[in-house]
Short mmCIF file of C-alpha atoms in Angstrom, two decimals:
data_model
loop_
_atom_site.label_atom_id
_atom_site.label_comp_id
_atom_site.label_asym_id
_atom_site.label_seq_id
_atom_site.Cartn_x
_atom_site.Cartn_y
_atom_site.Cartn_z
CA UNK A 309 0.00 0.00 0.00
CA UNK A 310 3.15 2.21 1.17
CA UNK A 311 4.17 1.51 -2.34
CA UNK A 312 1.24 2.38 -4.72
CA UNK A 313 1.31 5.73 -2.54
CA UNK A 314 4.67 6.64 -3.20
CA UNK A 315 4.14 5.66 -6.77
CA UNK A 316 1.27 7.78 -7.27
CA UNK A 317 3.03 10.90 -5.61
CA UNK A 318 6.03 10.55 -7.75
CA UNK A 319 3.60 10.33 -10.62
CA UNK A 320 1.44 13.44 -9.18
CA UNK A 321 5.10 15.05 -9.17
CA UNK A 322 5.89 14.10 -12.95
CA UNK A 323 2.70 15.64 -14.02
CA UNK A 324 2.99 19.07 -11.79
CA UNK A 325 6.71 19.00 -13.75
CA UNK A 326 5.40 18.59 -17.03
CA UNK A 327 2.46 21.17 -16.68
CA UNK A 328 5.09 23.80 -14.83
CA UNK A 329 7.50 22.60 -17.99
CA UNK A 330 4.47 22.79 -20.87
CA UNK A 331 3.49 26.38 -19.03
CA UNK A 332 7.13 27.83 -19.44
CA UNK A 333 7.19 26.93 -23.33
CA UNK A 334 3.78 28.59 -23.73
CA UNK A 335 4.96 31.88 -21.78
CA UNK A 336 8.27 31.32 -23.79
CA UNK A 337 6.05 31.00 -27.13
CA UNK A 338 4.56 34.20 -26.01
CA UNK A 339 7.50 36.11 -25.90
CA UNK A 340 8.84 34.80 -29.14
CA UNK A 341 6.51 37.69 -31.13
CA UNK A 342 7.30 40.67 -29.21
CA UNK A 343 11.25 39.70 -29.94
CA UNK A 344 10.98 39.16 -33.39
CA UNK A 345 9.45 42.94 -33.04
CA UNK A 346 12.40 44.23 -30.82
CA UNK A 347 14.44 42.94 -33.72
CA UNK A 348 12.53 45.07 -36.83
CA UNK A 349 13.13 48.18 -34.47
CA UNK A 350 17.01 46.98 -34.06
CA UNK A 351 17.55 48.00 -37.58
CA UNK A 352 19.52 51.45 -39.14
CA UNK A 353 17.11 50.83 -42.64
CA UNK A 354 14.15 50.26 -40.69
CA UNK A 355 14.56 53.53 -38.49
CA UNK A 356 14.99 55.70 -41.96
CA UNK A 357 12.36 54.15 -44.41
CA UNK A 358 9.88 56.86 -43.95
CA UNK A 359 12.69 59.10 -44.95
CA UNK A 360 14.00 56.75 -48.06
CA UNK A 361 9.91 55.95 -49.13
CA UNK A 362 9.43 59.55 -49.31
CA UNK A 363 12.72 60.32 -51.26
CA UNK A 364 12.32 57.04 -53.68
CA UNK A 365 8.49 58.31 -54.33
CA UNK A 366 10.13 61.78 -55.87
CA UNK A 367 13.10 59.87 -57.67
CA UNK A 368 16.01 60.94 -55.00
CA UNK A 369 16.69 57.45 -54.05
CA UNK A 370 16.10 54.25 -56.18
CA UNK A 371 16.27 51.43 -53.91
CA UNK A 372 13.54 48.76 -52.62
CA UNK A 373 13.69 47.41 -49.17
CA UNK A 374 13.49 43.77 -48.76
CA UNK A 375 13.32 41.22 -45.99
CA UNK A 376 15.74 38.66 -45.08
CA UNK A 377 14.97 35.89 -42.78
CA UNK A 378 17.96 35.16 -40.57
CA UNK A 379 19.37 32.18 -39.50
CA UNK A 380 17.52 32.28 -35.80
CA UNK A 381 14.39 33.13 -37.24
CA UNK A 382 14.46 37.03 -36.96
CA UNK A 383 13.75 38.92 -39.67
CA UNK A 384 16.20 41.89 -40.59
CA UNK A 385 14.95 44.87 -43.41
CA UNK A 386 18.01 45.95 -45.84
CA UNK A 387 17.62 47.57 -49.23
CA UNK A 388 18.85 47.03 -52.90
CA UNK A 389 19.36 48.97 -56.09
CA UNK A 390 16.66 47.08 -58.46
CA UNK A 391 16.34 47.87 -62.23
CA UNK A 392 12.58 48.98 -61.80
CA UNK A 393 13.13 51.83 -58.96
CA UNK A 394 16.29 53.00 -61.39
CA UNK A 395 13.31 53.18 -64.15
CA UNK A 396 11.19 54.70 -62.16
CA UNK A 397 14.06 57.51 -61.44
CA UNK A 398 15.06 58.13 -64.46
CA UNK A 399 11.82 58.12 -65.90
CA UNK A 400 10.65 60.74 -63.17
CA UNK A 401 14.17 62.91 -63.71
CA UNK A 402 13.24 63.34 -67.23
CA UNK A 403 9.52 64.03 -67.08
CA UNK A 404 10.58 66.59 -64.32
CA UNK A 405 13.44 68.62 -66.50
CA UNK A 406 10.96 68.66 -69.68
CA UNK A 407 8.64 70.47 -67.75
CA UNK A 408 10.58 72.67 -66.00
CA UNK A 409 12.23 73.39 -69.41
CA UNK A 410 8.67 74.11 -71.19
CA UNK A 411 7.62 75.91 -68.29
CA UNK A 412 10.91 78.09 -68.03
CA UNK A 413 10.09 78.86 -72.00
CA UNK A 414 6.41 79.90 -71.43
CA UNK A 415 7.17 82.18 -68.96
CA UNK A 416 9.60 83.89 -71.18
CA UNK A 417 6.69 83.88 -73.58
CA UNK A 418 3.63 85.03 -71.44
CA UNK A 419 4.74 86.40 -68.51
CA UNK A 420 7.98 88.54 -68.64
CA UNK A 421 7.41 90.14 -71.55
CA UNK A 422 4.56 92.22 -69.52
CA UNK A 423 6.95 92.51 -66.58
CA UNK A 424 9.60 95.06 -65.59
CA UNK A 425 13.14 94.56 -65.66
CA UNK A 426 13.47 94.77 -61.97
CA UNK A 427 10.73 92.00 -61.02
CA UNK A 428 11.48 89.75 -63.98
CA UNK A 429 15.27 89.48 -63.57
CA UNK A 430 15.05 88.46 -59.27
CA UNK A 431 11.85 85.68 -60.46
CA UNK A 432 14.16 84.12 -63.86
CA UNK A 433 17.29 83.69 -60.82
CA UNK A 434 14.67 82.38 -58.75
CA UNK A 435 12.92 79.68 -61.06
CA UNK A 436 16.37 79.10 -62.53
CA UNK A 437 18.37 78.15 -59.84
CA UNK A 438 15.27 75.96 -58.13
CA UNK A 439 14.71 74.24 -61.12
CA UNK A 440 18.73 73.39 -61.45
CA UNK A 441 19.16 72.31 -57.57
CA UNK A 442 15.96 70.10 -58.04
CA UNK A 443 17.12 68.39 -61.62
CA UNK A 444 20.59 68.39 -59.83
CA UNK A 445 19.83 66.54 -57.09
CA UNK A 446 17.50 63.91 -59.48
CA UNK A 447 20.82 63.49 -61.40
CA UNK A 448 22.88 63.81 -58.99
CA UNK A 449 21.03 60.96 -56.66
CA UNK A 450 20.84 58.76 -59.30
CA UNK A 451 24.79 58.37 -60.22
CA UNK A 452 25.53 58.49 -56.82
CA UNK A 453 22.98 55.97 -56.16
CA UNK A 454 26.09 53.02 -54.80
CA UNK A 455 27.74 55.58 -52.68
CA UNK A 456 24.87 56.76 -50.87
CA UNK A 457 24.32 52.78 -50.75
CA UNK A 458 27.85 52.71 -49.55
CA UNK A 459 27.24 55.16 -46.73
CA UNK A 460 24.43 53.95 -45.36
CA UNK A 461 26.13 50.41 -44.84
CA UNK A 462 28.62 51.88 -43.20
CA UNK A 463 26.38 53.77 -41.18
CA UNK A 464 24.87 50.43 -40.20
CA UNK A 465 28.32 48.49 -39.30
CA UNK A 466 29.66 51.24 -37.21
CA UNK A 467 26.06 51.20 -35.05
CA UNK A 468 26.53 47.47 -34.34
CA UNK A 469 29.75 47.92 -32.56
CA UNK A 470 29.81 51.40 -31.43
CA UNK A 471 25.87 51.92 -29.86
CA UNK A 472 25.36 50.36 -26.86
CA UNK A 473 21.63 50.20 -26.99
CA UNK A 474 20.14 49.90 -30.82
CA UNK A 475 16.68 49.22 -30.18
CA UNK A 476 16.65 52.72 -28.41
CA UNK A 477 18.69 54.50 -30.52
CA UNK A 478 16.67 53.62 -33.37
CA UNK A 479 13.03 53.55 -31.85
CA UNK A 480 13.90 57.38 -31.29
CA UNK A 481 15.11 57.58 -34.92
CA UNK A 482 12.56 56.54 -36.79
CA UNK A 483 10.09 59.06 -34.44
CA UNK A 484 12.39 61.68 -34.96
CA UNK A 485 12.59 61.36 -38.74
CA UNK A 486 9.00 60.55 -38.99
CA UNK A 487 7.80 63.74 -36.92
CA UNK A 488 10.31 65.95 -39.21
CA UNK A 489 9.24 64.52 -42.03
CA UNK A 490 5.44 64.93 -41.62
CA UNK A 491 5.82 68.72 -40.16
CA UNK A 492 7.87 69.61 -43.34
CA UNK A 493 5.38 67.85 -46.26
CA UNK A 494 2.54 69.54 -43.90
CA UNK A 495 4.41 73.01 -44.15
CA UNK A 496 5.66 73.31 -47.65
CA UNK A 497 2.08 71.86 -48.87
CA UNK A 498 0.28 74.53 -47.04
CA UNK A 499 2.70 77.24 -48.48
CA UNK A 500 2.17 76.05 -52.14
CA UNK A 501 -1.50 75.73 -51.38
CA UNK A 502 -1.47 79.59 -50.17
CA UNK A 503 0.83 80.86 -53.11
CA UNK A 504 -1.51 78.84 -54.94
CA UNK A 505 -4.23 80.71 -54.65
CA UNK A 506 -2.79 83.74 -54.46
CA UNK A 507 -0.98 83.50 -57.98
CA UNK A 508 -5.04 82.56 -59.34
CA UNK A 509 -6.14 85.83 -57.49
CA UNK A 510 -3.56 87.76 -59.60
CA UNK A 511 -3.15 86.01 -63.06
CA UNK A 512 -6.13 83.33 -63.67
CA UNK A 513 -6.01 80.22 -63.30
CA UNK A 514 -4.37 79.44 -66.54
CA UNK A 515 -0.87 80.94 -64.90
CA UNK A 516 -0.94 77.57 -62.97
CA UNK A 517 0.54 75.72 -65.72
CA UNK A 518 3.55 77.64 -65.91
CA UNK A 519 3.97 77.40 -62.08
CA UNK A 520 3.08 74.04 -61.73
CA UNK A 521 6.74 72.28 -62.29
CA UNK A 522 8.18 75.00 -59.59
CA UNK A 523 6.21 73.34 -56.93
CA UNK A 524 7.25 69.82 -57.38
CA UNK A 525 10.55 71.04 -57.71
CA UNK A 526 10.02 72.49 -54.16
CA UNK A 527 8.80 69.11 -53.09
CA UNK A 528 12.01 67.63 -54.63
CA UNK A 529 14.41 70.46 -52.83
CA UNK A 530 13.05 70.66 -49.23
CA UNK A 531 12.99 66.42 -49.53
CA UNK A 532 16.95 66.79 -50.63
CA UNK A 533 17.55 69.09 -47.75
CA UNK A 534 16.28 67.15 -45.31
CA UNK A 535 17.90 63.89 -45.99
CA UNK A 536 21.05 65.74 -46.16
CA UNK A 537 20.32 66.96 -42.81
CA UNK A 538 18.96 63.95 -41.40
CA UNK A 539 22.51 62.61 -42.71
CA UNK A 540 24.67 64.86 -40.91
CA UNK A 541 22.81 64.63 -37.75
CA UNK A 542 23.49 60.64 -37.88
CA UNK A 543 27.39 61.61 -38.27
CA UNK A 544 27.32 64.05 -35.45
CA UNK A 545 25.86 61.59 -33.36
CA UNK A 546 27.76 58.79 -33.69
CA UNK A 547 31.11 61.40 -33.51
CA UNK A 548 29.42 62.44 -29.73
CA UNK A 549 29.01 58.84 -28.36
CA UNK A 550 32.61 58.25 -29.82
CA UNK A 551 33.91 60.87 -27.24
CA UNK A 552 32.08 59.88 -24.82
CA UNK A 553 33.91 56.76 -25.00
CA UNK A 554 37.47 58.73 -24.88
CA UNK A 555 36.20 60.70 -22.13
CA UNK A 556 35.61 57.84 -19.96
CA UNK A 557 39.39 56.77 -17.97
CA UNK A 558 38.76 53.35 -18.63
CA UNK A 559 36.63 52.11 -21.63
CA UNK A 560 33.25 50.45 -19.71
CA UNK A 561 32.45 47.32 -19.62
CA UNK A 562 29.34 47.81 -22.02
CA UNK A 563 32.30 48.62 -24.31
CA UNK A 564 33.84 45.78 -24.18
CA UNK A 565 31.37 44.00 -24.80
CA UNK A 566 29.66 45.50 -27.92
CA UNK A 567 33.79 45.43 -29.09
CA UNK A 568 33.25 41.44 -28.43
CA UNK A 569 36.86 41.69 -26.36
CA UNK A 570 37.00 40.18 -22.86
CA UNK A 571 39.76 41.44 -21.02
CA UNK A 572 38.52 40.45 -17.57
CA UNK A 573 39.93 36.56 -16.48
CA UNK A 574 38.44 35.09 -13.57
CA UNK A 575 40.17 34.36 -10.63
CA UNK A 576 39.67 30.50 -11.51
CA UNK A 577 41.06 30.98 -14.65
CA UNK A 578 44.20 32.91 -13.42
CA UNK A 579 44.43 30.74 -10.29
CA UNK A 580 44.85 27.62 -13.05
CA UNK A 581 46.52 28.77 -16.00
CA UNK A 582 50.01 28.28 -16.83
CA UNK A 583 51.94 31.79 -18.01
CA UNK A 584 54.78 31.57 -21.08
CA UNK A 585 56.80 33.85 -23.20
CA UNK A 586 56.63 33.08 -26.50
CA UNK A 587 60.52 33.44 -27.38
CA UNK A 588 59.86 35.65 -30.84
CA UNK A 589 57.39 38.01 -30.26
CA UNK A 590 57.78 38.21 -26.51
CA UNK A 591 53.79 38.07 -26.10
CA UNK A 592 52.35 36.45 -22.99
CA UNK A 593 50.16 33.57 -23.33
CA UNK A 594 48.16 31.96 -20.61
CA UNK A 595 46.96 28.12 -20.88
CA UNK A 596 43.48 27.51 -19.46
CA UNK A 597 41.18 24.52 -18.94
CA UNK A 598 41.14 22.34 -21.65
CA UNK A 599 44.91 23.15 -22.98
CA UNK A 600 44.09 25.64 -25.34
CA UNK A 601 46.41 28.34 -25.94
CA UNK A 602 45.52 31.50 -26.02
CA UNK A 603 46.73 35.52 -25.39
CA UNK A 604 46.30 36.65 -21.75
CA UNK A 605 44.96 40.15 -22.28
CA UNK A 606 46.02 42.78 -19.58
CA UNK A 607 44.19 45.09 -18.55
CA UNK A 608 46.55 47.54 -21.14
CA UNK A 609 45.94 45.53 -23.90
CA UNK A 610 42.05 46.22 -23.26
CA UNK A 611 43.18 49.70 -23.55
CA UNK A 612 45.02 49.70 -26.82
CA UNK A 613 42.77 47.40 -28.57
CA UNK A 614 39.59 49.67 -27.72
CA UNK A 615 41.12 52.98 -28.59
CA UNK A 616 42.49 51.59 -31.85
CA UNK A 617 38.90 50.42 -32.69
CA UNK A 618 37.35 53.90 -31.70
CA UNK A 619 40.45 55.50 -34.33
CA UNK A 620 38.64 52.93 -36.94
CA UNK A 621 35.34 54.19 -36.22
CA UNK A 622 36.67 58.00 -36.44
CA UNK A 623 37.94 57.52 -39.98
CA UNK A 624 35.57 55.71 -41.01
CA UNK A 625 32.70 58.36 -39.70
CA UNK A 626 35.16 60.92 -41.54
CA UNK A 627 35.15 58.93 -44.87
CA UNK A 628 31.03 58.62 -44.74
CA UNK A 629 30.95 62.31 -44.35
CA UNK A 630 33.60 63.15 -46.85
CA UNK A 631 30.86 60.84 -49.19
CA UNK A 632 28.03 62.69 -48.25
CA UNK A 633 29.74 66.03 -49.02
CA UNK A 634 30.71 64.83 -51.96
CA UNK A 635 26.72 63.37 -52.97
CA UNK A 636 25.36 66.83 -51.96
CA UNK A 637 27.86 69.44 -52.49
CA UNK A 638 26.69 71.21 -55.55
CA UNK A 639 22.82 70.70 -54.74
CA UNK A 640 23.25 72.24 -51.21
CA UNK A 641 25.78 75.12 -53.40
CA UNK A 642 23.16 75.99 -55.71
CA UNK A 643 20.36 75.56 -52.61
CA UNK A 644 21.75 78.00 -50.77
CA UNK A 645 22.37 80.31 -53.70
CA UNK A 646 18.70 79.81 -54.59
CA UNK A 647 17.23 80.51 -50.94
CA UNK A 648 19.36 83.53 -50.84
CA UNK A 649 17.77 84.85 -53.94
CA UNK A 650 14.25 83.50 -53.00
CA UNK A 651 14.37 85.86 -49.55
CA UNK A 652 15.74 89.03 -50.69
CA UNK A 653 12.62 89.09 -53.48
CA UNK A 654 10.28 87.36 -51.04
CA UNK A 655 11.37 90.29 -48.11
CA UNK A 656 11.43 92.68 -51.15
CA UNK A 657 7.85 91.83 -52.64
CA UNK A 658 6.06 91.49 -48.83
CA UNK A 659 7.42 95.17 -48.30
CA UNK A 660 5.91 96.38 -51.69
CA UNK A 661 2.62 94.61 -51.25
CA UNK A 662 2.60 95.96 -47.29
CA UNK A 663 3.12 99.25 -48.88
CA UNK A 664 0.47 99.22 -51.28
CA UNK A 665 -2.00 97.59 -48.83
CA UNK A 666 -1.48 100.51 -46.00
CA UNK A 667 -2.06 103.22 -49.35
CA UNK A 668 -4.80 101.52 -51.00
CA UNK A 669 -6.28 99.10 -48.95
CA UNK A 670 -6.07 96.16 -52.03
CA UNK A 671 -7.05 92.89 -50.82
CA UNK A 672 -4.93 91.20 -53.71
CA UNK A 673 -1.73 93.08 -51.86
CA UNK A 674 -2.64 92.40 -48.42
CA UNK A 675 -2.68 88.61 -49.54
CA UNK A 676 0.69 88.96 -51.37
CA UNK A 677 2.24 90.03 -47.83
CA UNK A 678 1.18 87.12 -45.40
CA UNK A 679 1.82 84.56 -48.40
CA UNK A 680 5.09 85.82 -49.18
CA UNK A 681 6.07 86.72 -45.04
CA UNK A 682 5.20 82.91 -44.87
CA UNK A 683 7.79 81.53 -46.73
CA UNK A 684 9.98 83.36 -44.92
CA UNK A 685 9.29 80.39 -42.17
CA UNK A 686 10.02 77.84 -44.85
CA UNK A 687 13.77 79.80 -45.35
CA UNK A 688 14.49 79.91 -42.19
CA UNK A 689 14.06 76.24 -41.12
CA UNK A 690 16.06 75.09 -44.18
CA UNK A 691 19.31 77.67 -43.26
CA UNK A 692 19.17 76.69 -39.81
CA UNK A 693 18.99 73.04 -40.70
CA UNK A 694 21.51 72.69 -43.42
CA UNK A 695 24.18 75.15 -41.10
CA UNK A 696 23.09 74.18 -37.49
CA UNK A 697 23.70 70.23 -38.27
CA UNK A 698 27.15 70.95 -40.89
CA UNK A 699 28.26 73.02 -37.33
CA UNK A 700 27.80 70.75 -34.92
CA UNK A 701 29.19 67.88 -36.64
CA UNK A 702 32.28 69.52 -37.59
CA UNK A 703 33.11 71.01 -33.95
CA UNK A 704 32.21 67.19 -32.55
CA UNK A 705 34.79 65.80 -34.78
CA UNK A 706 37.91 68.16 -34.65
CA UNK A 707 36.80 68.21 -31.31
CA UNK A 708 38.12 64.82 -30.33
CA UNK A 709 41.76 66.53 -30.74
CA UNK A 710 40.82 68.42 -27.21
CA UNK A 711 39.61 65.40 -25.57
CA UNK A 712 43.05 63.20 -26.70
CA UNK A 713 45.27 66.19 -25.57
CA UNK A 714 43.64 66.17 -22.14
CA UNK A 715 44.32 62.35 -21.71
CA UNK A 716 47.83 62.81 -22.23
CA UNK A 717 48.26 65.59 -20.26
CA UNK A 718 46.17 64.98 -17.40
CA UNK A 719 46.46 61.09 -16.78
CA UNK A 720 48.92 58.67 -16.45
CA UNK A 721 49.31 55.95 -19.56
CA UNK A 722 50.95 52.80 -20.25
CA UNK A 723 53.46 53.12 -23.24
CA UNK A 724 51.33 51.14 -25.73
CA UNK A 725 48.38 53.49 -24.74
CA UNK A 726 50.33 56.41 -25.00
CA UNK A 727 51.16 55.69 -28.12
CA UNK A 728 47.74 54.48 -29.49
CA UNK A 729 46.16 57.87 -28.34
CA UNK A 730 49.13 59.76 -30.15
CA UNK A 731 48.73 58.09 -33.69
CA UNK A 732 44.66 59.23 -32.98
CA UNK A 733 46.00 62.37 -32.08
CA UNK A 734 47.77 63.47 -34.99
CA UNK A 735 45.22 61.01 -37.16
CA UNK A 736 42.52 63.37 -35.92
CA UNK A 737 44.38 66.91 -36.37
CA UNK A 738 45.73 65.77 -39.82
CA UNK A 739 42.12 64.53 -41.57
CA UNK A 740 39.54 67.46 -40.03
CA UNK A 741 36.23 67.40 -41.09
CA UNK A 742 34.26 69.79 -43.03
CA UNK A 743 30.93 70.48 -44.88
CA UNK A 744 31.72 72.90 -48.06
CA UNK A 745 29.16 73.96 -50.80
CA UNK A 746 31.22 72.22 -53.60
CA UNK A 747 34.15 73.73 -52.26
CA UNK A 748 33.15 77.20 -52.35
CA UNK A 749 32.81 78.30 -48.89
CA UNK A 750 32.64 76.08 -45.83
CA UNK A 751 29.32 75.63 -44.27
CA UNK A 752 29.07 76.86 -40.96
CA UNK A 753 26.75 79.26 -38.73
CA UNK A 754 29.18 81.99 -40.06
CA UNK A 755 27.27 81.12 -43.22
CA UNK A 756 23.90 82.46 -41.78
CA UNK A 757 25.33 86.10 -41.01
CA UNK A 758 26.93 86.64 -44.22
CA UNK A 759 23.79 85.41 -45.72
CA UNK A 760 21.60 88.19 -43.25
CA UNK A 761 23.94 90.86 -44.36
CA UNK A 762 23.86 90.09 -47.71
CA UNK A 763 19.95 89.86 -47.70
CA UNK A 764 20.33 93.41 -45.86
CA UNK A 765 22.11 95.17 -48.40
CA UNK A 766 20.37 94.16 -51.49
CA UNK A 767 17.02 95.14 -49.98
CA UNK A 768 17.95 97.85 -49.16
CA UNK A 769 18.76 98.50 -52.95
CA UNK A 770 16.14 97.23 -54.11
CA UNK A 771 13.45 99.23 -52.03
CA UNK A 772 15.80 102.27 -53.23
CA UNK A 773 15.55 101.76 -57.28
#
């Protein structure tokens, strides 16, 4: 009897085991989703493709995205360069300059020749140099379609070993891009809707036509723009948690990790390994459990071996940017020229119209002066954007000269280390970084008070004649 009990509780036991067992695979099953979630977040293409849709949609970037299943099951999101979104590029690129071109033609034909020299001169430089930066960049994007391919790759490889967290970094990525991306289609498509129907209120509707090309063309600019600043921004970023990695005495242990080198040995491991001296290179090996060979990593070797891989990282970061400046040099040249142009006659024709509207009281002028103040918004954003982000990254990478200098003046190094941070010393003062409008000027805030003063005294010239 003693026995069928304790059988039956052992059996009792088996099945409580078993259900406790089947439970933890269902909870485990559970879970299984949500990662396979975590790991669509945990990816640089995923966190831009609001930014690339919109920019393949308008013909600035011809690639498709496609999913790959890994090996463990998780699914990753990259993107290729397919034959039907180059058609689809150059097909838009050419439908785009035609336009522009037969637009360009029929204002020469309808509209200037009823126009005085002073108005129609500012609104050719205007149309001119929009309609070049926007067929520009269509060209432009397309030959450059590998490198910008190129940098975005490399992008991806430096996150993997130099972020510490990349489901955060690019959760707040993609809401970032996504939030700038709807507030800037919601604000130029409101100021083309205004100027809309303010250029029907003046001319008819038939002047839409002629006008019609200029808009997309805006679409196509502002787009440009922002993925060039959205660009930048990604370089700055990764250059500021790069020094914040220098800054640090001793590289963390989070470091070490995402660098996949262990340099701590347990005590066990220490307490039963076996030092030599290899006899050629003089390199210290340690023989653990198992009799495997392999290098016993001090804690300077750790050292050396992480600031060596954050001197990779640096160049590399520089060589992405020196790619992007070269992808976007003469569009963000001829974008600047064109904004300049577009504010001095936009300040110029909200003055006239405010002018006119205090005299006369004309509805049609009062109109002319919020539409045309409005833009001024539009301006503004773009400067600051394009200036602001070329800035910032610039000063973050020279300044990792400062933060080198400081280590070897104000702490005390090993030899190897000393000489590591030296060769990413001079590494870093010989290659500095920065942005230039095809080489013309660099691009800096310096950029936006020449621009103001420029704006200033042309105005004022202009309000004079």
């Amino acid at each position: 009897m003693f026995e069928v009990f304790s059988l039956f509780q052992e059996k009792k036991k088996t099945n409580k085991k078993t259900k406790h067992s089947s439970s933890n695979n269902i909870i485990m099953h559970r879970f299984e989703k949500p990662k396979c979630n975590r790991e669509r977040i945990n990816n640089f293409y995923t966190s831009l493709k609001p930014m690339l849709y919109a920019l393949r949609y308008v013909g600035l970037a011809p690639f498709s995205f496609r999913t790959v299943k890994q090996e463990d099951g998780n699914e990753t999101t990259t993107f290729e360069i397919t034959w039907t979104t180059s058609l689809y590029s150059i097909s838009f690129t050419l439908v785009l300059c035609i336009s522009t071109i037969i637009s360009l033609i029929g204002r020469f034909r309808y509209t200037y020749l009823t126009m005085p020299d002073q108005a129609m001169v500012p609104d050719f430089l205007v149309w001119c140099t929009l309609s070049i930066c926007a067929c520009s960049s269509l060209l432009l994007g397309f030959v450059f379609r590998k490198r910008m391919a190129r940098v975005l790759d490399t992008i991806s490889q430096i996150d993997q070993s130099l972020l510490m967290n990349l489901t955060y970094t690019y959760s707040n990525t993609f809401l970032i891009v996504t939030t700038i991306l709807v507030i800037v289609l919601c604000l130029v498509t409101t100021l083309v809707s205004l100027f809309f129907l303010w250029t029907v209120e003046v001319s008819g509707i038939e002047s839409m036509v002629l006008v019609l090309p200029g808009y997309i063309n805006y679409f196509v600019n502002n787009l440009m723009v922002l993925m060039f600043v959205c660009l930048v921004t990604l370089i700055w970023h990764r250059y500021r948690i790069l020094n914040s990695h220098l800054t640090n005495k001793y590289i963390s242990s989070s470091m070490l990790q995402t660098l996949n080198m262990s340099c701590n040995t347990s005590n066990s491991e220490r307490h039963h390994s076996v030092v030599k001296t290899n006899s050629k290179d003089h390199t210290s090996f340690c023989q653990g459990k198992g009799y495997m060979w392999r290098p016993l990593v001090t804690e300077q070797h750790c050292n050396v071996y992480n600031i060596r891989k954050l001197r990779e990282f640096h160049d590399s970061l520089h060589d992405v940017a020196s790619d992007i400046n070269v992808i976007y040099g003469f569009q963000i040249l001829v974008d600047i020229a064109h904004t300049f142009i577009d504010i001095t006659i936009t300040l110029y024709i909200s003055t006239v119209c405010a002018k006119e509207d205090a005299q006369g009281g004309s509805t049609i002028a009062y109109h002319g002066a919020i539409v045309n103040a409005s833009w001024m918004l539009l301006f503004f954003l773009k400067l600051t954007g394009i200036t602001l982000s070329c800035h910032l990254a610039s000063n973050e990478a020279n300044g990792t000269a400062n933060i080198l200098q400081k280590k070897l003046l104000t702490e005390e190094l090993r030899p190897g280390t000393e000489r590591e941070i030296q060769s990413f010393l001079q590494q870093v003062t010989t290659n500095k970084l920065y942005f230039s409008a095809c080489g013309f000027f660099h691009i800096n805030l310096s950029t936006v008070c020449a621009m103001i003063s420029s704006v200033a005294t042309y105005l004022v010239i202009l309000l004079q004649s």
